[in-house]
Short mmCIF file of C-alpha atoms in Angstrom, two decimals:
data_model
loop_
_atom_site.label_atom_id
_atom_site.label_comp_id
_atom_site.label_asym_id
_atom_site.label_seq_id
_atom_site.Cartn_x
_atom_site.Cartn_y
_atom_site.Cartn_z
CA MET V 1 20.94 -1.92 -30.39
CA GLU V 2 17.58 -0.76 -30.94
CA LYS V 3 15.95 2.47 -29.78
CA ILE V 4 12.19 2.66 -28.61
CA ALA V 5 10.37 5.80 -27.65
CA ILE V 6 7.07 5.85 -24.84
CA ILE V 7 4.85 8.83 -25.70
CA GLU V 8 2.25 8.87 -23.11
CA LEU V 9 -0.79 11.27 -23.09
CA ALA V 10 -1.35 11.82 -18.90
CA ASP V 11 -3.83 13.76 -17.20
CA SER V 12 -2.28 17.18 -17.08
CA LEU V 13 1.08 16.27 -19.16
CA VAL V 14 2.34 14.96 -22.55
CA LYS V 15 5.57 12.83 -22.43
CA LEU V 16 8.41 11.37 -24.04
CA SER V 17 10.71 9.09 -23.19
CA ILE V 18 13.61 6.88 -25.64
CA TYR V 19 15.48 4.34 -24.60
CA ASN V 20 18.39 2.20 -25.79
CA THR V 21 17.78 -1.08 -25.73
CA LYS V 22 19.98 -4.31 -25.94
CA ASN V 23 19.83 -7.96 -25.22
CA GLY V 24 16.64 -7.52 -22.75
CA ARG V 25 18.51 -4.32 -21.11
CA TYR V 26 17.17 -1.19 -21.67
CA LYS V 27 18.89 2.73 -20.95
CA LEU V 28 16.65 5.88 -20.78
CA ILE V 29 18.36 8.73 -23.06
CA ARG V 30 15.91 11.36 -23.28
CA LYS V 31 12.74 12.52 -21.77
CA GLU V 32 10.58 15.80 -22.64
CA GLU V 33 7.52 16.31 -20.42
CA ASP V 34 5.31 19.28 -21.87
CA GLY V 35 2.04 20.68 -19.86
CA ALA V 36 -1.33 20.01 -21.28
CA SER V 37 -4.90 21.07 -19.58
CA ILE V 38 -6.33 17.56 -20.22
CA PHE V 39 -7.77 16.99 -16.90
CA LYS V 40 -9.24 20.45 -16.23
CA ASP V 41 -10.83 19.99 -19.46
CA ILE V 42 -12.39 16.59 -18.66
CA LEU V 43 -13.29 17.98 -15.26
CA GLU V 44 -15.26 21.03 -15.99
CA GLU V 45 -16.76 20.25 -19.60
CA LYS V 46 -16.17 16.11 -20.02
CA LEU V 47 -14.41 17.14 -23.37
CA LEU V 48 -11.20 18.35 -24.64
CA ARG V 49 -11.39 21.87 -25.74
CA PRO V 50 -10.19 22.75 -29.46
CA LYS V 51 -7.03 24.85 -28.02
CA THR V 52 -5.99 22.06 -25.47
CA VAL V 53 -6.35 19.53 -28.77
CA SER V 54 -4.21 21.97 -30.95
CA ASP V 55 -1.67 22.50 -28.22
CA ILE V 56 -1.46 18.49 -27.86
CA ILE V 57 -0.99 18.22 -31.53
CA SER V 58 1.76 20.62 -31.96
CA ILE V 59 3.43 18.85 -28.82
CA LEU V 60 3.26 15.35 -30.75
CA LYS V 61 4.28 17.03 -33.77
CA ILE V 62 7.70 18.35 -32.38
CA TYR V 63 7.78 14.53 -30.20
CA ARG V 64 7.33 12.96 -33.63
CA ASN V 65 10.31 15.16 -35.08
CA VAL V 66 12.75 13.97 -32.27
CA VAL V 67 11.91 10.61 -32.55
CA GLU V 68 12.97 10.80 -36.19
CA GLU V 69 16.13 12.67 -35.47
CA CYS V 70 17.27 10.26 -32.54
CA GLN V 71 16.36 6.78 -35.59
CA VAL V 72 13.75 5.34 -33.02
CA GLN V 73 13.17 1.93 -34.37
CA LYS V 74 9.74 1.57 -32.28
CA ILE V 75 6.87 3.75 -30.76
CA ILE V 76 4.84 2.98 -27.81
CA ALA V 77 1.91 5.44 -27.78
CA VAL V 78 -0.36 4.94 -24.65
CA ALA V 79 -3.06 7.18 -23.32
CA ASP V 80 -4.28 7.57 -19.68
CA ASN V 81 -7.57 5.91 -19.18
CA PHE V 82 -8.97 8.99 -17.56
CA ILE V 83 -9.31 10.67 -21.31
CA ALA V 84 -11.69 7.79 -22.00
CA LYS V 85 -13.96 10.06 -19.94
CA ALA V 86 -13.86 12.83 -22.65
CA ARG V 87 -16.99 12.63 -24.87
CA ASN V 88 -14.98 13.69 -27.71
CA GLN V 89 -11.84 11.10 -27.61
CA ARG V 90 -12.35 9.23 -30.62
CA GLY V 91 -12.40 12.16 -32.70
CA PHE V 92 -9.88 13.57 -30.55
CA PHE V 93 -7.34 10.08 -31.53
CA ASP V 94 -8.50 10.34 -35.16
CA GLU V 95 -7.09 14.08 -35.04
CA ILE V 96 -3.68 12.87 -33.51
CA PHE V 97 -3.26 10.08 -35.78
CA ASN V 98 -4.24 12.20 -38.90
CA ASN V 99 -1.74 14.71 -38.08
CA THR V 100 1.28 13.00 -36.45
CA GLY V 101 0.52 9.08 -37.42
CA LEU V 102 0.48 8.13 -34.11
CA ASN V 103 -1.74 5.47 -32.79
CA PHE V 104 -2.60 5.84 -28.89
CA VAL V 105 -4.22 2.80 -26.86
CA PHE V 106 -5.66 2.52 -23.73
CA MET V 107 -3.86 0.48 -21.11
CA SER V 108 -6.01 -1.95 -19.42
CA GLU V 109 -5.96 -2.74 -15.87
CA GLU V 110 -4.22 -5.95 -16.51
CA ASP V 111 -1.44 -4.14 -18.52
CA LEU V 112 -1.63 -1.48 -15.97
CA VAL V 113 -0.94 -4.15 -13.01
CA LYS V 114 1.99 -5.97 -15.15
CA SER V 115 3.71 -3.03 -15.70
CA ILE V 116 3.87 -1.69 -12.30
CA TYR V 117 4.90 -5.03 -10.98
CA THR V 118 7.36 -5.71 -13.28
CA SER V 119 8.94 -1.96 -12.71
CA VAL V 120 8.69 -2.85 -8.89
CA LEU V 121 10.85 -5.85 -9.06
CA ASN V 122 13.25 -4.47 -10.94
CA SER V 123 13.86 -1.82 -8.64
CA ILE V 124 13.29 -3.76 -5.66
CA ASP V 125 14.98 -6.93 -4.36
CA SER V 126 12.04 -9.16 -2.88
CA SER V 127 10.77 -11.93 -3.93
CA LYS V 128 7.25 -12.02 -1.83
CA GLY V 129 5.39 -8.89 -0.62
CA GLY V 130 2.66 -6.39 -1.55
CA ILE V 131 2.74 -2.76 -4.10
CA ILE V 132 0.85 0.28 -3.92
CA HIS V 133 0.58 2.34 -6.61
CA ILE V 134 -0.64 5.96 -6.35
CA GLY V 135 -1.43 7.55 -9.53
CA GLU V 136 -3.42 10.57 -10.55
CA ASN V 137 -6.88 9.41 -11.07
CA GLU V 138 -6.18 5.46 -9.69
CA THR V 139 -4.55 3.48 -7.07
CA PHE V 140 -3.37 0.05 -7.56
CA LEU V 141 -3.31 -2.37 -4.99
CA ILE V 142 -0.98 -5.78 -5.69
CA ARG V 143 0.15 -8.88 -3.63
CA TYR V 144 2.92 -11.11 -5.16
CA ASN V 145 4.51 -14.06 -4.13
CA ARG V 146 7.91 -15.95 -6.03
CA ARG V 147 7.72 -13.49 -8.70
CA SER V 148 4.02 -13.85 -9.98
CA THR V 149 1.10 -12.00 -8.99
CA LEU V 150 -1.41 -13.20 -6.65
CA GLY V 151 -3.97 -10.46 -6.62
CA SER V 152 -5.04 -6.71 -7.35
CA VAL V 153 -7.41 -4.20 -6.82
CA SER V 154 -8.01 -1.00 -8.31
CA ILE V 155 -8.85 1.98 -5.91
CA PRO V 156 -10.52 4.84 -8.50
CA TYR V 157 -9.15 7.71 -6.71
CA GLY V 158 -5.49 9.11 -7.22
CA TYR V 159 -3.92 12.17 -5.77
CA GLU V 160 -5.71 14.37 -8.59
CA ASN V 161 -9.05 12.84 -8.82
CA ILE V 162 -9.64 12.90 -4.71
CA MET V 163 -9.58 16.57 -4.94
CA GLU V 164 -12.58 16.73 -7.71
CA GLY V 165 -16.06 18.54 -6.68
CA ALA V 166 -16.58 20.66 -3.41
CA GLU V 167 -13.18 21.56 -1.89
CA LYS V 168 -12.48 19.10 0.81
CA THR V 169 -10.11 19.17 4.40
CA PHE V 170 -7.47 16.83 4.27
CA GLU V 171 -9.52 14.77 7.24
CA GLN V 172 -12.36 14.13 4.41
CA MET V 173 -10.15 13.06 1.56
CA LYS V 174 -8.55 10.57 4.15
CA GLU V 175 -12.31 9.18 5.09
CA LEU V 176 -13.12 9.15 1.51
CA PHE V 177 -10.52 6.98 0.74
CA LEU V 178 -10.95 5.06 3.86
CA ALA V 179 -14.45 4.14 2.69
CA GLU V 180 -12.97 2.56 -0.65
CA LEU V 181 -10.83 0.35 1.18
CA LYS V 182 -13.33 -0.88 3.54
CA VAL V 183 -15.32 -2.52 1.24
CA ARG V 184 -12.74 -4.37 -0.68
CA ASP V 185 -11.50 -7.61 0.71
CA PHE V 186 -7.80 -6.88 0.22
CA LYS V 187 -5.42 -7.36 2.68
CA PHE V 188 -1.19 -7.19 2.49
CA GLU V 189 0.72 -9.91 4.85
CA LEU V 190 2.19 -7.33 7.25
CA GLU V 191 5.49 -9.43 7.66
CA SER V 192 6.26 -9.25 4.06
CA ILE V 193 7.85 -6.17 2.38
CA VAL V 194 5.01 -3.24 1.30
CA VAL V 195 6.50 -1.17 -1.54
CA GLY V 196 5.06 2.28 -2.46
CA THR V 197 5.46 3.68 -5.91
CA GLY V 198 4.35 6.64 -7.59
CA VAL V 199 4.87 10.62 -6.79
CA PRO V 200 3.31 10.61 -3.58
CA PHE V 201 5.75 8.09 -2.08
CA ILE V 202 8.39 9.40 -3.80
CA ASN V 203 7.73 13.05 -1.78
CA LEU V 204 7.17 11.36 1.15
CA GLY V 205 10.26 9.87 1.29
CA ARG V 206 11.76 13.24 0.26
CA ILE V 207 10.23 15.29 2.96
CA ALA V 208 11.17 12.33 5.61
CA LYS V 209 14.84 12.54 4.64
CA LYS V 210 14.53 16.44 5.40
CA VAL V 211 12.55 15.97 8.55
CA ALA V 212 15.00 13.31 9.62
CA LYS V 213 18.12 15.08 8.06
CA TYR V 214 18.78 11.88 6.50
CA PRO V 215 22.26 12.37 4.84
CA LEU V 216 21.80 10.48 1.67
CA GLU V 217 19.56 11.91 -1.83
CA ILE V 218 18.37 8.23 -3.19
CA ASP V 219 14.94 7.98 -3.30
CA ASN V 220 14.90 4.47 -4.38
CA ASN V 221 15.10 1.50 -1.57
CA TYR V 222 14.53 4.09 1.47
CA GLU V 223 12.06 2.58 4.15
CA VAL V 224 9.61 4.90 5.88
CA SER V 225 8.14 3.83 9.25
CA LYS V 226 4.28 4.53 10.32
CA GLU V 227 6.04 6.85 12.70
CA THR V 228 8.17 8.77 10.40
CA ALA V 229 4.83 8.74 8.04
CA LYS V 230 2.72 10.16 10.77
CA SER V 231 5.68 12.89 11.37
CA VAL V 232 5.58 14.04 7.92
CA VAL V 233 2.16 14.39 8.00
CA ASN V 234 1.75 16.27 10.90
CA PHE V 235 4.69 18.59 10.12
CA VAL V 236 3.09 19.53 6.38
CA ARG V 237 -0.27 19.76 7.85
CA GLY V 238 1.66 22.41 10.68
CA LEU V 239 2.71 24.80 7.89
CA ASP V 240 0.83 27.46 6.59
CA VAL V 241 0.51 27.24 2.65
CA GLU V 242 3.18 29.86 1.66
CA LYS V 243 5.66 27.96 3.82
CA VAL V 244 4.12 24.36 2.15
CA LYS V 245 5.20 26.20 -1.55
CA LYS V 246 8.75 26.61 -0.24
CA VAL V 247 9.41 22.81 0.86
CA LYS V 248 12.14 21.88 -1.78
CA GLY V 249 13.09 19.29 -3.89
CA LEU V 250 9.56 17.44 -4.38
CA ILE V 251 8.37 16.33 -7.69
CA ASP V 252 4.97 18.25 -7.59
CA ASP V 253 5.20 20.92 -5.16
CA ARG V 254 1.62 21.94 -5.40
CA THR V 255 0.23 22.24 -1.75
CA GLU V 256 -2.95 20.56 -2.44
CA VAL V 257 -1.23 17.86 -4.36
CA LEU V 258 0.63 17.50 -1.14
CA TYR V 259 -2.32 17.20 1.05
CA SER V 260 -3.93 14.77 -1.23
CA SER V 261 -1.09 12.35 -1.32
CA LEU V 262 -0.64 12.40 2.20
CA ALA V 263 -4.24 11.78 3.08
CA ILE V 264 -4.62 8.93 0.58
CA ILE V 265 -0.77 7.77 2.44
CA SER V 266 -2.35 8.22 5.50
CA ALA V 267 -5.14 6.06 4.86
CA LEU V 268 -3.47 3.19 3.71
CA TYR V 269 -1.08 3.08 6.61
CA GLU V 270 -4.35 2.92 8.94
CA HIS V 271 -6.25 0.63 7.11
CA PHE V 272 -3.70 -1.65 6.70
CA LYS V 273 -2.02 -0.94 9.74
CA LEU V 274 1.54 -1.02 7.87
CA LEU V 275 4.41 -0.75 10.28
CA GLN V 276 6.62 0.52 6.96
CA THR V 277 6.99 0.91 3.33
CA THR V 278 9.61 0.70 1.20
CA ILE V 279 9.53 3.51 -1.53
CA SER V 280 10.89 2.42 -5.23
CA THR V 281 11.31 5.03 -8.02
CA ALA V 282 9.45 2.49 -10.52
CA SER V 283 7.32 3.95 -12.90
CA ILE V 284 4.58 2.22 -15.35
CA ASN V 285 6.93 3.27 -18.16
CA ASP V 286 9.77 1.24 -16.80
CA GLY V 287 7.31 -1.52 -16.87
CA LEU V 288 6.04 -0.97 -19.91
CA ILE V 289 9.63 -0.95 -21.64
CA ALA V 290 10.68 -4.08 -19.80
CA ASN V 291 7.57 -6.32 -20.72
CA ASN V 292 8.36 -5.10 -24.74
CA LEU V 293 11.82 -6.80 -24.26
CA SER V 294 12.49 -10.21 -25.01
CA VAL V 295 14.54 -11.46 -21.66
CA ASP V 296 13.96 -14.19 -19.20
CA SER V 297 12.86 -11.77 -16.57
CA GLN V 298 13.23 -15.10 -13.53
CA GLU V 299 17.02 -15.25 -14.75
CA LYS V 300 17.40 -11.47 -14.66
CA LEU V 301 15.71 -11.16 -11.19
CA SER V 302 17.78 -14.55 -9.53
CA ASP V 303 20.37 -11.79 -8.84
CA LEU V 304 19.12 -8.52 -9.30
CA LEU V 305 22.19 -6.59 -8.03
CA ALA V 306 24.25 -8.10 -10.83
CA SER V 307 21.79 -7.49 -13.37
CA SER V 308 21.45 -4.13 -12.58
CA PHE V 309 25.20 -3.73 -13.03
CA TYR V 310 24.92 -5.45 -16.29
CA ASN V 311 22.06 -2.94 -17.41
CA ILE V 312 24.44 0.16 -16.36
CA TYR V 313 27.19 -0.94 -18.48
CA GLU V 314 25.77 -2.67 -21.30
CA PHE V 315 25.70 0.31 -23.75
CA GLU V 316 29.31 0.75 -22.73
CA ASP V 317 32.26 0.25 -24.77
CA LYS V 318 33.86 -2.21 -22.08
CA ASP V 319 34.42 -5.75 -21.21
CA LEU V 320 31.86 -6.65 -18.71
CA ASN V 321 33.59 -10.30 -18.13
CA LEU V 322 36.61 -8.59 -16.06
CA ASN V 323 34.34 -6.74 -13.60
CA ASN V 324 32.33 -10.19 -13.22
CA ARG V 325 35.58 -11.86 -12.59
CA ILE V 326 36.64 -9.15 -10.12
CA ALA V 327 33.57 -9.49 -8.17
CA ASN V 328 34.00 -13.10 -8.00
CA MET V 329 37.73 -13.28 -7.31
CA ALA V 330 36.48 -10.37 -4.21
CA GLY V 331 33.89 -13.43 -3.01
CA ILE V 332 36.88 -16.13 -3.09
CA LEU V 333 39.42 -13.97 -1.10
CA PHE V 334 36.18 -13.07 1.35
CA LYS V 335 36.20 -16.88 1.96
CA GLN V 336 39.76 -17.47 2.07
CA LEU V 337 40.70 -14.60 4.14
CA LYS V 338 37.87 -15.17 6.75
CA VAL V 339 39.54 -16.35 9.46
CA MET V 340 41.54 -12.64 9.33
CA HIS V 341 38.89 -10.38 8.81
CA LYS V 342 36.23 -11.99 11.07
CA LEU V 343 33.54 -10.08 8.78
CA PRO V 344 30.15 -11.28 8.88
CA ARG V 345 28.26 -12.11 5.79
CA MET V 346 26.09 -9.08 5.51
CA TYR V 347 29.34 -7.58 3.91
CA VAL V 348 29.48 -9.29 1.24
CA LYS V 349 26.62 -7.63 -0.84
CA PRO V 350 28.49 -4.10 -0.56
CA MET V 351 31.79 -5.62 -1.49
CA ARG V 352 30.09 -6.99 -4.70
CA VAL V 353 28.98 -3.42 -5.12
CA ALA V 354 32.48 -2.26 -5.03
CA ALA V 355 33.87 -4.84 -6.87
CA TYR V 356 31.31 -4.49 -9.75
CA MET V 357 32.42 -0.80 -9.78
CA TYR V 358 35.70 -0.83 -8.89
CA ASP V 359 36.74 1.02 -12.04
CA ILE V 360 33.27 3.23 -12.47
CA GLY V 361 35.28 6.49 -11.53
CA LYS V 362 37.19 6.13 -14.67
CA LYS V 363 34.12 7.62 -16.38
CA ILE V 364 34.82 10.90 -15.05
CA SER V 365 38.64 11.10 -14.65
CA PHE V 366 41.37 8.02 -14.93
CA ASN V 367 43.36 9.58 -12.23
CA ASP V 368 42.09 8.98 -8.98
CA TYR V 369 39.31 6.84 -10.32
CA GLU V 370 38.86 5.02 -6.85
CA LYS V 371 38.01 8.81 -5.29
CA HIS V 372 35.19 9.46 -8.21
CA GLY V 373 33.89 6.15 -7.58
CA PHE V 374 32.13 7.06 -4.18
CA TYR V 375 29.73 9.29 -5.98
CA ALA V 376 29.33 7.50 -9.23
CA ILE V 377 28.08 4.78 -7.12
CA LEU V 378 25.93 6.48 -4.87
CA ASN V 379 24.43 8.11 -7.95
CA SER V 380 23.95 5.02 -10.07
CA GLY V 381 21.00 4.05 -9.55
CA LEU V 382 21.87 0.51 -8.73
CA CYS V 383 19.13 -2.09 -7.72
CA GLY V 384 19.16 -4.97 -5.85
CA VAL V 385 20.91 -3.29 -2.68
CA SER V 386 19.81 -1.33 0.51
CA GLN V 387 20.67 2.51 0.93
CA LYS V 388 23.67 1.38 3.61
CA ASP V 389 24.67 -1.31 1.32
CA LEU V 390 25.01 1.12 -1.28
CA LEU V 391 27.03 3.81 0.68
CA LEU V 392 29.53 1.19 1.82
CA GLY V 393 30.04 -0.09 -1.37
CA ALA V 394 30.55 3.44 -2.65
CA PHE V 395 33.30 3.77 0.85
CA ILE V 396 34.74 0.62 -0.30
CA CYS V 397 35.82 1.68 -3.77
CA GLU V 398 37.25 4.76 -2.49
CA SER V 399 38.95 2.47 0.11
CA GLN V 400 40.66 0.51 -2.63
CA LEU V 401 43.58 2.81 -2.03
CA ALA V 402 43.91 3.78 1.98
CA ASP V 403 45.03 7.31 1.72
CA ASN V 404 42.03 7.78 0.17
CA PHE V 405 39.90 7.59 3.08
CA THR V 406 39.00 10.68 4.94
CA LEU V 407 37.15 10.40 8.49
CA SER V 408 35.48 13.68 7.87
CA LYS V 409 33.53 11.82 4.97
CA TRP V 410 32.87 9.16 7.05
CA MET V 411 31.58 11.66 9.91
CA LYS V 412 28.74 13.30 7.35
CA TYR V 413 27.15 9.44 7.26
CA ASN V 414 27.73 8.72 10.66
CA ASP V 415 24.02 8.30 11.78
CA LEU V 416 24.18 5.31 9.41
CA LEU V 417 27.38 3.48 10.02
CA THR V 418 29.14 2.04 12.63
CA ASP V 419 32.24 1.52 14.20
CA GLU V 420 32.12 -2.20 12.59
CA ASP V 421 31.54 -0.79 9.44
CA LEU V 422 34.48 1.36 9.48
CA ASN V 423 36.71 -1.67 10.21
CA ALA V 424 35.12 -3.72 7.19
CA VAL V 425 35.14 -1.11 4.78
CA ARG V 426 38.77 -0.59 5.21
CA LYS V 427 39.41 -4.67 4.92
CA LEU V 428 37.14 -4.94 2.06
CA GLY V 429 38.65 -1.94 0.42
CA VAL V 430 42.07 -3.96 0.25
CA ILE V 431 40.05 -7.09 -0.70
CA VAL V 432 38.58 -5.56 -4.10
CA LYS V 433 42.06 -3.82 -4.98
CA LEU V 434 43.78 -7.23 -4.09
CA ALA V 435 41.00 -9.06 -6.42
CA ALA V 436 41.26 -6.21 -9.19
CA ALA V 437 45.06 -6.43 -9.24
CA LEU V 438 44.81 -10.69 -9.65
CA ASN V 439 42.68 -9.91 -12.97
CA SER V 440 45.62 -7.00 -13.95
CA SER V 441 46.11 -9.16 -17.47
CA LYS V 442 42.28 -8.48 -18.21
CA LYS V 443 42.26 -12.01 -18.76
CA LEU V 444 41.30 -15.12 -16.90
CA VAL V 445 45.12 -15.96 -15.65
CA VAL V 446 43.80 -16.46 -11.88
CA THR V 447 41.23 -19.24 -11.26
CA ASP V 448 41.34 -19.57 -7.76
CA VAL V 449 43.27 -18.85 -4.60
CA THR V 450 44.45 -20.65 -1.51
CA CYS V 451 45.42 -19.03 1.48
CA ASP V 452 47.93 -20.51 4.40
CA ILE V 453 48.40 -18.40 7.40
CA LEU V 454 52.17 -18.49 8.83
CA GLY V 455 53.35 -16.65 11.85
CA ASP V 456 53.13 -12.96 10.69
CA SER V 457 52.58 -14.15 6.91
CA VAL V 458 49.77 -15.26 4.74
CA ILE V 459 50.93 -16.84 1.66
CA MET V 460 48.15 -16.76 -1.44
CA LYS V 461 48.88 -19.61 -3.82
CA LEU V 462 47.74 -18.61 -6.87
CA ILE V 463 45.64 -21.27 -9.08
CA VAL V 464 46.70 -20.14 -12.72
CA ASN V 465 46.10 -21.37 -16.44
CA SER V 466 48.81 -19.12 -17.69
CA ASN V 467 51.76 -17.32 -16.48
CA PRO V 468 50.90 -14.87 -13.41
CA THR V 469 53.98 -12.78 -13.15
CA TYR V 470 52.16 -9.31 -13.83
CA GLU V 471 49.28 -10.32 -11.50
CA ILE V 472 52.02 -11.32 -8.87
CA MET V 473 53.53 -8.29 -9.53
CA GLN V 474 50.85 -5.80 -8.98
CA GLY V 475 49.12 -7.99 -6.52
CA MET V 476 52.53 -7.03 -4.16
CA LYS V 477 51.45 -3.36 -4.59
CA VAL V 478 48.65 -3.84 -2.46
CA ALA V 479 51.03 -5.66 0.55
CA LYS V 480 51.34 -2.36 2.35
CA ASP V 481 47.87 -1.57 2.90
CA TYR V 482 47.09 -5.37 3.46
CA ARG V 483 49.47 -5.42 6.16
CA LYS V 484 47.98 -2.32 7.67
CA PHE V 485 44.44 -3.70 8.08
CA PHE V 486 45.09 -7.26 8.49
CA LYS V 487 48.22 -6.84 10.47
CA LYS V 488 49.99 -9.49 8.13
CA ASN V 489 52.42 -9.58 5.68
CA LEU V 490 51.19 -10.88 1.93
CA GLN V 491 53.10 -12.85 -0.23
CA LEU V 492 51.55 -13.76 -3.44
CA ILE V 493 53.15 -17.30 -4.97
#
């Protein structure tokens, strides 16, 4: 295992992110952010003031100590291209190097596009579409298909610098951005997914969820229609300044940033005639760290859900083969019992979520781990799955024991769920529990299952490569719940 640190000089922040990396995967283990008036200095005087330089060096010295304490093997130091506008930027970086030994580099536009693209495809399951990344001082538009970029353009405005100069109204910022879009020959295919990343889109999603009273507090993979985006804009513009400041849960809650962000987003929806955007929490850092790891990205992205699961557990002292076998066995049982459960294939993905993470609740407590699994799955950051499927997976995991299910909790998410979902969750909870039981020895004992339906009973014939006595004993403990939801007696042989 190798530790990698990314130190970033942004327009108003100095950032440190430390990752554990292993087998081409990564996990954030520490993050620090400290303010610096870089943007203000350059905007006002086109140079970095001595106090700002001194403050940044002090922060970087602390970060250097943190990096050494964490035994980091590799440091990646990058600087926002906005800093290149400072007349004293060369002396600034020389002074940093002399005091900390850190050698900062500017990321080229090609590097930025590659990092944005990689991070998005690691967070959203889509082989074709477009990406909009709104940064502080730049906005990137990217098209991709079959895991490769088709083209990109850069707009020289972000949510910070679009406010430069004389004070601008919402409409003036929107028109300024629209003018930049109109002189560029760039289009999105409206039938394909368009992914939005960056602070403005995450804030858009968070406000949209508040307006709609959406029950899940998950940012990634949240879909915002043009009607919802318009309602968010109208909602924010209808608030006075003091009330805007009281909107909770935003990444950057400055009123002026919220207005500039929504002005840019409004221009994007209008110019491209977007019907919907899908929000991704992917960051440039995510892409930067991923691109610095040796991994077959095509293989990794061929099954983003499985890859995301392995990314979560890669750094745990755990036999991942067991969870994989349980997910495979759940798939076998789903096929074999189809004539009884009568569920469409749309439920396979949430079942896989629950099967892969059937025991994640044990990280909280072994007792009642199925119950703990509900919130652990919802907060897992699992990618390659819709928010509804993640919620269904959480309910399936909890329903491994039928008595865990409570209608009051289900009603909390009633706007997202249907009666068909309720039927599916109860049956799939039994299937996942049975799949886990058939792997009780934590070895590959049961390799396949065939089912025969005889009257009011279902006979499951286990295909094995060693004695399945323990698996049969554990599997028969599921018989009561099986009878309850499948209306058949279960027999394992």
